[in-house]
Coordinates of C-alpha atoms in Angstrom, one line a residue:
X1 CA 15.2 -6.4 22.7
X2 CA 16.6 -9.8 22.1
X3 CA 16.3 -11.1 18.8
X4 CA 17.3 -14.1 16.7
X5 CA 19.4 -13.6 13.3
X6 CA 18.8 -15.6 9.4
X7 CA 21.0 -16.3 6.9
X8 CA 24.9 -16.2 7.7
X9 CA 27.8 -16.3 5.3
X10 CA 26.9 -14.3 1.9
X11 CA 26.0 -17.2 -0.6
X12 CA 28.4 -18.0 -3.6
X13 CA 25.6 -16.4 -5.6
X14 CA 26.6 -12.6 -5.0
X15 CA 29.4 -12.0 -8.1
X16 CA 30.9 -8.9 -6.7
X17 CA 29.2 -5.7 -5.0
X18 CA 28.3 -3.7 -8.0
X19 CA 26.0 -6.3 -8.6
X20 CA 23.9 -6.7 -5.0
X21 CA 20.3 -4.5 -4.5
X22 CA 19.8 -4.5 -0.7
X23 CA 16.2 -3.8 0.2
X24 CA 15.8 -2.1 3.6
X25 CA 12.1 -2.2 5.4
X26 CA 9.0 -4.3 6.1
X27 CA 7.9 -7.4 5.4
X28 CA 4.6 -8.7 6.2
X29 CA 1.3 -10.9 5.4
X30 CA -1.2 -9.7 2.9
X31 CA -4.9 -10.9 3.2
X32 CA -6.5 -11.0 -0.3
X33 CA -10.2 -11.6 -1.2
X34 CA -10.5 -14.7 -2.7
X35 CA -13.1 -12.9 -4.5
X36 CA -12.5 -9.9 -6.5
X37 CA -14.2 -6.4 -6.9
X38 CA -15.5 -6.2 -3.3
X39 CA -14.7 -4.2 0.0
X40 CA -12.8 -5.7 2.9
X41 CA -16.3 -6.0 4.5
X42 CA -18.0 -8.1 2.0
X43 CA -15.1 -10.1 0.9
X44 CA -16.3 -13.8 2.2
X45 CA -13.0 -15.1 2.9
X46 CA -9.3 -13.9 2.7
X47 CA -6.2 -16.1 1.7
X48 CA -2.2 -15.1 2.9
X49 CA 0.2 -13.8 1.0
X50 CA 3.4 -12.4 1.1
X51 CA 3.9 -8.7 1.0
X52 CA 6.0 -5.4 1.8
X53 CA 7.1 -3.2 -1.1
X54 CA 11.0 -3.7 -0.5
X55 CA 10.1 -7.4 -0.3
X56 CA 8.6 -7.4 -2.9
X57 CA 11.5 -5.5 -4.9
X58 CA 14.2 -8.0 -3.8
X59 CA 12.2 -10.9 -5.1
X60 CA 11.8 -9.1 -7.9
X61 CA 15.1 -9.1 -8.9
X62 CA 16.2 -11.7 -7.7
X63 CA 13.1 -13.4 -10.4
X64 CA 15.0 -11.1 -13.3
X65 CA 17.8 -13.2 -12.3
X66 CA 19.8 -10.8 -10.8
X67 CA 21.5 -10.5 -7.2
X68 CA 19.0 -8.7 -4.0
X69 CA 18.5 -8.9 -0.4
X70 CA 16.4 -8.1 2.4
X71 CA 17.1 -6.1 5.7
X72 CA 14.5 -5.8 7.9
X73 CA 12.6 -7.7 11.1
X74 CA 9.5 -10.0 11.1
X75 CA 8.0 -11.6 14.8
X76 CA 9.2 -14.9 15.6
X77 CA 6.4 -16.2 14.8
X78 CA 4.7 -19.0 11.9
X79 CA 3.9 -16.1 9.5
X80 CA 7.5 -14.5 10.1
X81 CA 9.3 -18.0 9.5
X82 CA 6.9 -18.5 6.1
X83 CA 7.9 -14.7 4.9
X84 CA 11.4 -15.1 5.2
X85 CA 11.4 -19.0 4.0
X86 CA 9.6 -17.4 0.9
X87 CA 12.6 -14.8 0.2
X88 CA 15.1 -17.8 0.4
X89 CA 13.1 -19.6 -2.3
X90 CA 12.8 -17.2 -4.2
X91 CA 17.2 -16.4 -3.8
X92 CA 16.7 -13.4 -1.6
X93 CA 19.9 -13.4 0.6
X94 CA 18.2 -13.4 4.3
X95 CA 21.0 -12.8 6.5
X96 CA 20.1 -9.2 7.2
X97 CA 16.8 -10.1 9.0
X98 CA 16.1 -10.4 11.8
X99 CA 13.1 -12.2 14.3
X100 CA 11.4 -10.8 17.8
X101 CA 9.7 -12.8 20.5
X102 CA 8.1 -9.9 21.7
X103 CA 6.4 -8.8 18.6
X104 CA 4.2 -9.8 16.3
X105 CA 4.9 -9.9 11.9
X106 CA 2.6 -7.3 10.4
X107 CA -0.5 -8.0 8.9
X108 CA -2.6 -6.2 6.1
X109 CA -5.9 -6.7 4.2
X110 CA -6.1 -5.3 1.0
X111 CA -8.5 -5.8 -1.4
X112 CA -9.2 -3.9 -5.1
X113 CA -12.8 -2.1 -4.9
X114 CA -14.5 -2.4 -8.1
X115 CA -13.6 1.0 -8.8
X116 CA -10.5 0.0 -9.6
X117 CA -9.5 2.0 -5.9
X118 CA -7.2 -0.1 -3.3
X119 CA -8.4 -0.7 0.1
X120 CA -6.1 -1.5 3.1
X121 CA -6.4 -1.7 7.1
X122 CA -3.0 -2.5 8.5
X123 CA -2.8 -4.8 11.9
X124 CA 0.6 -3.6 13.7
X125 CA 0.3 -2.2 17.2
X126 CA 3.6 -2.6 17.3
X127 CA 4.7 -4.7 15.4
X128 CA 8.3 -6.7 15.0
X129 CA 9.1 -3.9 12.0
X130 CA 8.7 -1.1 14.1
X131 CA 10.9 -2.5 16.6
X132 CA 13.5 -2.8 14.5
X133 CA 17.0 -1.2 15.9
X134 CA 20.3 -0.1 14.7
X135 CA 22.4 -2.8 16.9
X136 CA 20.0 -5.4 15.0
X137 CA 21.3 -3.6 11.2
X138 CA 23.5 -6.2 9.5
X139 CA 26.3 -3.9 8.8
X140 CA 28.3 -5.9 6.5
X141 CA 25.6 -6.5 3.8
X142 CA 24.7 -2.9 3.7
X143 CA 28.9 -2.2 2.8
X144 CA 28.8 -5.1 0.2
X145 CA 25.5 -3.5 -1.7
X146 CA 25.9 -1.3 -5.1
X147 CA 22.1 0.0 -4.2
X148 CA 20.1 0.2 -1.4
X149 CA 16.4 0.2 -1.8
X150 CA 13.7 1.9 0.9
X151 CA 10.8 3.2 1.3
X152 CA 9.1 5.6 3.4
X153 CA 6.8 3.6 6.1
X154 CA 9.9 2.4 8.8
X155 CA 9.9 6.2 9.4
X156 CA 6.4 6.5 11.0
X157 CA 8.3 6.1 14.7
X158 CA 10.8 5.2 16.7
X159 CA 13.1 2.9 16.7
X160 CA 12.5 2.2 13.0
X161 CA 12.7 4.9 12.2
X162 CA 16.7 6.1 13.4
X163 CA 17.5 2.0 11.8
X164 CA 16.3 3.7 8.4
X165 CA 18.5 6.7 9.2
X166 CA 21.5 4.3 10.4
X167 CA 20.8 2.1 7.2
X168 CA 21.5 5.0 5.1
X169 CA 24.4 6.9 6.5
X170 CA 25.9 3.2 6.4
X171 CA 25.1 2.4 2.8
X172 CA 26.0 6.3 1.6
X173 CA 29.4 6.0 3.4
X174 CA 30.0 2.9 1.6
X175 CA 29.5 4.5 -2.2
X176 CA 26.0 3.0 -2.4
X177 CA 23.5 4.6 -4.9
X178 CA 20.1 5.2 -2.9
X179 CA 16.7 4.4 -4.0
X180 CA 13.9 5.7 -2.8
X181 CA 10.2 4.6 -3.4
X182 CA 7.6 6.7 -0.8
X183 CA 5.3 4.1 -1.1
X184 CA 2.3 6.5 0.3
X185 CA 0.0 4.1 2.8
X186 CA -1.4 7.5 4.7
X187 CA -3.2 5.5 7.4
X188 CA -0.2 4.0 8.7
X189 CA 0.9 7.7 9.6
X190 CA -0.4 9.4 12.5
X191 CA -1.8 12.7 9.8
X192 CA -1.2 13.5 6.5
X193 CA 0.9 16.4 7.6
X194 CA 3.7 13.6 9.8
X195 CA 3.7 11.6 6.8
X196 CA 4.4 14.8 4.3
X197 CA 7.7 15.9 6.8
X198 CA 9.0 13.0 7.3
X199 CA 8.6 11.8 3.4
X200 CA 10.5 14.6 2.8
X201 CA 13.0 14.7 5.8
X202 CA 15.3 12.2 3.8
X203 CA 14.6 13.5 0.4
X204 CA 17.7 15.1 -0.9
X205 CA 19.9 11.5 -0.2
X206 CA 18.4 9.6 -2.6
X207 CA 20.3 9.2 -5.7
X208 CA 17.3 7.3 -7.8
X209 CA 13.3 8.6 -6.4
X210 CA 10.2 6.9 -7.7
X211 CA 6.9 8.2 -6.7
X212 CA 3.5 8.0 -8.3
X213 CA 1.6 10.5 -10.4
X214 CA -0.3 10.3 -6.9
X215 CA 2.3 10.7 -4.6
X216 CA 2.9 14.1 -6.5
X217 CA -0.1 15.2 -5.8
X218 CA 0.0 14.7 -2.1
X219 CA 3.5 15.9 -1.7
X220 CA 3.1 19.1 -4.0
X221 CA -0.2 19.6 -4.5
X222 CA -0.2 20.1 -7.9
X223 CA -0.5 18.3 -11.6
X224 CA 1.8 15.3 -12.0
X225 CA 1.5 15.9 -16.0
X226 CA 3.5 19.0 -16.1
X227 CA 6.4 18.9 -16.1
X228 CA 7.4 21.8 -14.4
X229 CA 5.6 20.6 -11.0
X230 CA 7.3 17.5 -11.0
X231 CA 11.0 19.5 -11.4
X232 CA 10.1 21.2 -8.1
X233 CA 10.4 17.3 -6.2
X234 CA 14.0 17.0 -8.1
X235 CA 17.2 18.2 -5.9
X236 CA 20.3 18.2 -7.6
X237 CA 22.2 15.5 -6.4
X238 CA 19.6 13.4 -7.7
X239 CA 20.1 10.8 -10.8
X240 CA 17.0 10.0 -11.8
X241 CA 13.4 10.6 -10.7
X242 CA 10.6 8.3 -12.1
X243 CA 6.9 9.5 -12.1
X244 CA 5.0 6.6 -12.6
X245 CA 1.2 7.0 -13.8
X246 CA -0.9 3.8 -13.9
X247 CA -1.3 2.9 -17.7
X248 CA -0.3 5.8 -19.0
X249 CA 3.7 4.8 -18.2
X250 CA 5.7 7.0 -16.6
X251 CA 7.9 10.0 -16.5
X252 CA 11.6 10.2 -16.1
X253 CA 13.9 13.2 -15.4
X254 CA 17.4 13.4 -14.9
X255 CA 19.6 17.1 -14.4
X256 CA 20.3 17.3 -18.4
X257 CA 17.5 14.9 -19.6
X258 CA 13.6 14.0 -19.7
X259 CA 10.8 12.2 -21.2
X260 CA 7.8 10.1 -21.3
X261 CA 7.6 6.2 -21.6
X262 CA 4.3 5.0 -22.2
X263 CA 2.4 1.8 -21.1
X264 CA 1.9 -1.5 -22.3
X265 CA -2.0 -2.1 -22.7
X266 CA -2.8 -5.6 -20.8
X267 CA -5.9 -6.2 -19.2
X268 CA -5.8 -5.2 -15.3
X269 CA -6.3 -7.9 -12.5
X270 CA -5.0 -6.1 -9.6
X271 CA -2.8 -3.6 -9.4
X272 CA -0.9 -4.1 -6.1
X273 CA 2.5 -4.4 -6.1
X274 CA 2.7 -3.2 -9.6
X275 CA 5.2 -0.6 -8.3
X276 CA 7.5 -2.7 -6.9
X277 CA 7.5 -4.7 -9.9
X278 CA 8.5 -1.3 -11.7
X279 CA 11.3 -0.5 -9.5
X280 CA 12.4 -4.2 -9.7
X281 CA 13.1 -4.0 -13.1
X282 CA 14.4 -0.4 -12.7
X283 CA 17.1 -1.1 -10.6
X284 CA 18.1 -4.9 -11.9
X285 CA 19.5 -3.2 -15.1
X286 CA 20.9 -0.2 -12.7
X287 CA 22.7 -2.0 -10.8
X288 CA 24.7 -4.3 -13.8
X289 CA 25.6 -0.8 -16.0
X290 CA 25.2 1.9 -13.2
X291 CA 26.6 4.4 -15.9
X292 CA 23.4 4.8 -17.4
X293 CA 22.1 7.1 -14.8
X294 CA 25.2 8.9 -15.2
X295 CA 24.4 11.9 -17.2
X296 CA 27.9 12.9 -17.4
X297 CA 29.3 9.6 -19.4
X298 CA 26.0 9.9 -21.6
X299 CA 27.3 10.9 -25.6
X300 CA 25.2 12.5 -28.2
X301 CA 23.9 9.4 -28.9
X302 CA 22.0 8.8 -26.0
X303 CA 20.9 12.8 -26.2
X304 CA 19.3 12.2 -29.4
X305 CA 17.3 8.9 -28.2
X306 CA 16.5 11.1 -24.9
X307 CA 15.4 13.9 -25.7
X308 CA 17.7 17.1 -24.3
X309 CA 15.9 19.8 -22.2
X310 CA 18.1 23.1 -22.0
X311 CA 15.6 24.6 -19.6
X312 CA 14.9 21.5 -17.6
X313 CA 18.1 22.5 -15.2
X314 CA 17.1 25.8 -14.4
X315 CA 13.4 24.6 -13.6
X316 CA 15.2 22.9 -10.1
X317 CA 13.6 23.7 -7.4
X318 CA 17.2 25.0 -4.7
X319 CA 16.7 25.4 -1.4
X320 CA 18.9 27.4 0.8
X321 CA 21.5 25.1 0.9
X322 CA 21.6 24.5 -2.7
X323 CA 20.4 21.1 -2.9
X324 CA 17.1 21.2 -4.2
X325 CA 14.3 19.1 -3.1
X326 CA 10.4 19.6 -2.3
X327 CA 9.6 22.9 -2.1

């Protein structure tokens, strides 16, 4: 499918490749009530905004002041000129996406129920996201990045889907950390099942996984506050693993390492994206001193501050093939 390319030459802003977070996936519009609190059927009006979770990432950092792009495809269309216009204001290198004129840039409404519970419908039937193909993939950028950043939703079908495997031989082949944020939306996938096997089908290449105390849940069925049923996600070429829950802060678990972090208290407008914001900050300092998820360089020093598990390696879940992962 023909398609038209953004961006060209690398701007003078990238420093050297240990300092570039490429982020892989979809870009799209969100509608937002202009009025809190309500359902998507009694909001009285909706206003555009832009969304995507790896968008969002690589503006992210890029706002931290550090160095991110975006790969992915929007329609050539006004809302898929205004998303990728936004990531170039806000320094997001562009070159990696890419425009169809057969397909239209994703839409969502979501709005924040006054339960404090999001509500989303998604408007793609295809659209230009899911068309996205490996002779589109800008292969160059994907060599030049130090991390690369996805998620889970450009695996829901085909052609996205072998792009998002293509994207990551590429970037592994290259000596790129991956990062890897699930970002759950179960009614994009076809059943709860498909979205559980194909979550899971690229698991055990991530080098850095962030998921959400409710993520856990879905993916293991069991309680993301012990411990021991979060070890059974981590595989043992992984880094770090991040178990984010809401105000509470989050959990973080390495193969030598693990603790708690809790939350800042700040009165809650809307939680979407907040996420993104965490993994935006997560990787920005990764990606300067990429020894600090290197357990191996860590001295005493860092144990102490830490907090050393002895048993925390033998809790890891191994699979036949040693490398751990979801049981």
């Amino acid at each position: 499918m023909a398609c038209t390319c953004s961006g060209g030459i690398l701007s003078n802003s990238f420093k050297s490749k240990n300092e570039l977070v490429v982020c892989f996936g979809e870009l799209l519009i969100d509608f937002v009530p202009t009025v809190g609190g309500l359902s998507l059927s009694d909001a009285p009006a909706f206003k555009k905004a832009p969304g995507g979770a790896p968008a969002n990432v690589a503006v992210g950092i890029a706002k931290l002041g550090g160095n991110s792009a975006f790969v992915g495809k929007v329609g050539d269309d006004e809302f898929g000129y205004m998303l990728v216009e936004v990531l170039k204001e806000n320094r997001v290198e562009t070159q990696g996406c890419r425009f169809d004129p057969n397909a239209r840039t994703a839409l969502a409404f979501v709005t924040l129920r006054e339960d404090g519970e999001r509500e989303f419908m998604f408007y793609r039937n295809p659209s230009a996201d899911m068309l996205f193909t490996k002779e589109e993939l800008d292969v160059d950028i994907l060599k030049q990045a130090s991390i690369l950043h996805y998620g889970s939703i450009s695996l829901i079908t085909e052609p996205s889907r072998s792009t998002h495997m293509e994207a990551l031989r590429i970037a592994k082949e290259a000596g790129c950390l991956l990062s890897y944020d699930p970002n759950l939306r179960l009614p994009l996938w076809p059943s709860p099942e498909a979205a559980k096997v194909m979550i899971k089908s690229i698991w055990d290449q991530a080098d850095i996984i962030k998921v959400s105390d409710e993520e856990v849940i879905f993916l293991t069925g069991g309680d993301p506050t012990e411990d021991e049923n979060n070890m059974r996600m981590f595989h043992l070429r992984c880094k770090l693993m991040l178990v984010t829950e809401g105000a509470e802060g989050s959990r973080y678990y390495t193969q030598r390492f693990k603790g708690e972090v809790g939350g800042i208290k700040v009165q809650v407008v809307d939680t979407t994206g907040a996420g993104d914001a965490f993994c935006a900050g997560l990787l920005s300092l990764i990606v300067k001193d990429p020894a600090i998820i290197d357990v191996s360089t860590w001295s005493s020093q860092h144990t102490f501050a830490f907090g050393q598990d002895d048993e925390l390696t033998s809790k890891v879940h191994t699979s036949d093939d040693s490398s751990g992962g979801i049981a």
